[in-house]
Amino acid sequence: MKYVFWCYAAYWIVLGLGAAVGFSAKRLRIHLKYNVLVLGAILMMLPFYWMVATSFKDFAEALLYPPTWWPQNFLWANYPEAWKKPEVGFGRYYLVS
């Protein structure tokens, strides 16, 4: 996360130096608009990433504080277990729908 912040900060410093050299105001507005859109897209995709990453964690790691962004051990068995468990019943719900 720190790496993304520093890359983003460096980009804006370079862009500011470009404005001092002679970028037009229109070009700066376009860059600002697209950067706000990219930042918004990243924020919107973050919960989806968290859901998928947590689905590969075991129960203890999913509740760990502070949380981990990447699973320490990938548990592929979570998916077949969710389909076969009668309490959850994703397989039955899928067939019914």
PDB file of C-alpha atoms in Angstrom:
ATOM      1  CA  MET A   1       0.000   0.000   0.000  1.00  0.00           C
ATOM      2  CA  LYS A   2       2.883   2.360   0.787  1.00  0.00           C
ATOM      3  CA  TYR A   3       4.390   1.635  -2.615  1.00  0.00           C
ATOM      4  CA  VAL A   4       1.169   2.675  -4.381  1.00  0.00           C
ATOM      5  CA  PHE A   5       1.019   5.890  -2.353  1.00  0.00           C
ATOM      6  CA  TRP A   6       4.607   6.845  -3.168  1.00  0.00           C
ATOM      7  CA  CYS A   7       4.153   6.078  -6.864  1.00  0.00           C
ATOM      8  CA  TYR A   8       1.017   8.191  -6.891  1.00  0.00           C
ATOM      9  CA  ALA A   9       2.801  11.035  -5.060  1.00  0.00           C
ATOM     10  CA  ALA A  10       5.740  10.856  -7.474  1.00  0.00           C
ATOM     11  CA  TYR A  11       3.340  11.013 -10.408  1.00  0.00           C
ATOM     12  CA  TRP A  12       1.786  14.208  -9.080  1.00  0.00           C
ATOM     13  CA  ILE A  13       5.199  15.765  -8.443  1.00  0.00           C
ATOM     14  CA  VAL A  14       6.207  15.033 -12.031  1.00  0.00           C
ATOM     15  CA  LEU A  15       2.889  16.400 -13.239  1.00  0.00           C
ATOM     16  CA  GLY A  16       3.406  19.569 -11.189  1.00  0.00           C
ATOM     17  CA  LEU A  17       6.860  20.014 -12.675  1.00  0.00           C
ATOM     18  CA  GLY A  18       5.317  19.523 -16.093  1.00  0.00           C
ATOM     19  CA  ALA A  19       2.876  22.336 -15.348  1.00  0.00           C
ATOM     20  CA  ALA A  20       5.783  24.577 -14.455  1.00  0.00           C
ATOM     21  CA  VAL A  21       7.468  23.690 -17.740  1.00  0.00           C
ATOM     22  CA  GLY A  22       4.416  24.387 -19.853  1.00  0.00           C
ATOM     23  CA  PHE A  23       1.572  21.864 -19.683  1.00  0.00           C
ATOM     24  CA  SER A  24      -1.734  23.484 -20.401  1.00  0.00           C
ATOM     25  CA  ALA A  25      -4.485  23.773 -17.791  1.00  0.00           C
ATOM     26  CA  LYS A  26      -6.729  21.577 -19.943  1.00  0.00           C
ATOM     27  CA  ARG A  27      -4.171  18.793 -19.907  1.00  0.00           C
ATOM     28  CA  LEU A  28      -3.854  19.040 -16.123  1.00  0.00           C
ATOM     29  CA  ARG A  29      -7.649  18.830 -15.733  1.00  0.00           C
ATOM     30  CA  ILE A  30      -7.720  15.702 -17.901  1.00  0.00           C
ATOM     31  CA  HIS A  31      -5.011  14.090 -15.778  1.00  0.00           C
ATOM     32  CA  LEU A  32      -6.843  15.034 -12.596  1.00  0.00           C
ATOM     33  CA  LYS A  33     -10.122  13.633 -13.909  1.00  0.00           C
ATOM     34  CA  TYR A  34      -8.614  10.294 -14.906  1.00  0.00           C
ATOM     35  CA  ASN A  35      -6.678   9.967 -11.666  1.00  0.00           C
ATOM     36  CA  VAL A  36      -9.833  10.539  -9.643  1.00  0.00           C
ATOM     37  CA  LEU A  37     -11.598   7.902 -11.758  1.00  0.00           C
ATOM     38  CA  VAL A  38      -8.758   5.388 -11.322  1.00  0.00           C
ATOM     39  CA  LEU A  39      -8.645   5.987  -7.573  1.00  0.00           C
ATOM     40  CA  GLY A  40     -12.431   5.530  -7.399  1.00  0.00           C
ATOM     41  CA  ALA A  41     -12.208   2.297  -9.400  1.00  0.00           C
ATOM     42  CA  ILE A  42      -9.557   0.934  -7.036  1.00  0.00           C
ATOM     43  CA  LEU A  43     -11.714   1.810  -4.041  1.00  0.00           C
ATOM     44  CA  MET A  44     -14.718   0.093  -5.635  1.00  0.00           C
ATOM     45  CA  MET A  45     -12.748  -3.093  -6.411  1.00  0.00           C
ATOM     46  CA  LEU A  46     -11.166  -3.337  -2.955  1.00  0.00           C
ATOM     47  CA  PRO A  47     -14.174  -5.064  -1.263  1.00  0.00           C
ATOM     48  CA  PHE A  48     -14.345  -7.626  -4.085  1.00  0.00           C
ATOM     49  CA  TYR A  49     -10.630  -8.368  -3.690  1.00  0.00           C
ATOM     50  CA  TRP A  50     -11.079  -8.682   0.075  1.00  0.00           C
ATOM     51  CA  MET A  51     -13.962 -11.142  -0.394  1.00  0.00           C
ATOM     52  CA  VAL A  52     -11.993 -13.359  -2.781  1.00  0.00           C
ATOM     53  CA  ALA A  53      -8.791 -13.228  -0.696  1.00  0.00           C
ATOM     54  CA  THR A  54     -10.694 -14.074   2.494  1.00  0.00           C
ATOM     55  CA  SER A  55     -12.399 -17.025   0.811  1.00  0.00           C
ATOM     56  CA  PHE A  56      -9.001 -18.738   0.577  1.00  0.00           C
ATOM     57  CA  LYS A  57      -8.131 -18.208   4.275  1.00  0.00           C
ATOM     58  CA  ASP A  58      -8.892 -20.497   7.175  1.00  0.00           C
ATOM     59  CA  PHE A  59     -11.306 -19.287   9.843  1.00  0.00           C
ATOM     60  CA  ALA A  60      -8.611 -18.166  12.298  1.00  0.00           C
ATOM     61  CA  GLU A  61      -6.733 -16.159   9.674  1.00  0.00           C
ATOM     62  CA  ALA A  62      -9.938 -14.557   8.410  1.00  0.00           C
ATOM     63  CA  LEU A  63     -10.605 -13.179  11.908  1.00  0.00           C
ATOM     64  CA  LEU A  64      -6.983 -12.222  12.572  1.00  0.00           C
ATOM     65  CA  TYR A  65      -6.248  -8.685  13.753  1.00  0.00           C
ATOM     66  CA  PRO A  66      -4.555  -6.864  12.119  1.00  0.00           C
ATOM     67  CA  PRO A  67      -5.882  -8.465   8.947  1.00  0.00           C
ATOM     68  CA  THR A  68      -3.618  -9.888   6.271  1.00  0.00           C
ATOM     69  CA  TRP A  69      -4.068  -8.745   2.683  1.00  0.00           C
ATOM     70  CA  TRP A  70      -2.817 -12.032   1.229  1.00  0.00           C
ATOM     71  CA  PRO A  71      -3.598 -15.527   2.608  1.00  0.00           C
ATOM     72  CA  GLN A  72      -0.654 -17.214   4.312  1.00  0.00           C
ATOM     73  CA  ASN A  73      -1.852 -20.648   3.149  1.00  0.00           C
ATOM     74  CA  PHE A  74      -4.310 -20.983   0.301  1.00  0.00           C
ATOM     75  CA  LEU A  75      -7.156 -23.301   1.280  1.00  0.00           C
ATOM     76  CA  TRP A  76      -8.679 -24.477  -1.969  1.00  0.00           C
ATOM     77  CA  ALA A  77     -10.790 -26.911   0.042  1.00  0.00           C
ATOM     78  CA  ASN A  78     -13.060 -24.078   1.175  1.00  0.00           C
ATOM     79  CA  TYR A  79     -14.926 -24.108  -2.143  1.00  0.00           C
ATOM     80  CA  PRO A  80     -15.836 -27.823  -2.325  1.00  0.00           C
ATOM     81  CA  GLU A  81     -16.718 -27.706   1.368  1.00  0.00           C
ATOM     82  CA  ALA A  82     -19.124 -24.826   0.785  1.00  0.00           C
ATOM     83  CA  TRP A  83     -20.827 -26.720  -2.042  1.00  0.00           C
ATOM     84  CA  LYS A  84     -21.178 -29.961  -0.075  1.00  0.00           C
ATOM     85  CA  LYS A  85     -22.153 -28.647   3.361  1.00  0.00           C
ATOM     86  CA  PRO A  86     -25.869 -29.184   3.985  1.00  0.00           C
ATOM     87  CA  GLU A  87     -26.101 -26.093   6.228  1.00  0.00           C
ATOM     88  CA  VAL A  88     -24.897 -23.840   3.440  1.00  0.00           C
ATOM     89  CA  GLY A  89     -26.237 -25.767   0.458  1.00  0.00           C
ATOM     90  CA  PHE A  90     -24.840 -23.686  -2.416  1.00  0.00           C
ATOM     91  CA  GLY A  91     -25.104 -26.690  -4.728  1.00  0.00           C
ATOM     92  CA  ARG A  92     -28.805 -27.072  -4.034  1.00  0.00           C
ATOM     93  CA  TYR A  93     -29.459 -23.321  -4.341  1.00  0.00           C
ATOM     94  CA  TYR A  94     -27.623 -23.314  -7.655  1.00  0.00           C
ATOM     95  CA  LEU A  95     -29.715 -26.179  -9.014  1.00  0.00           C
ATOM     96  CA  VAL A  96     -32.979 -24.663  -7.809  1.00  0.00           C
ATOM     97  CA  SER A  97     -32.296 -21.289  -9.364  1.00  0.00           C
TER      98      SER A  97
END
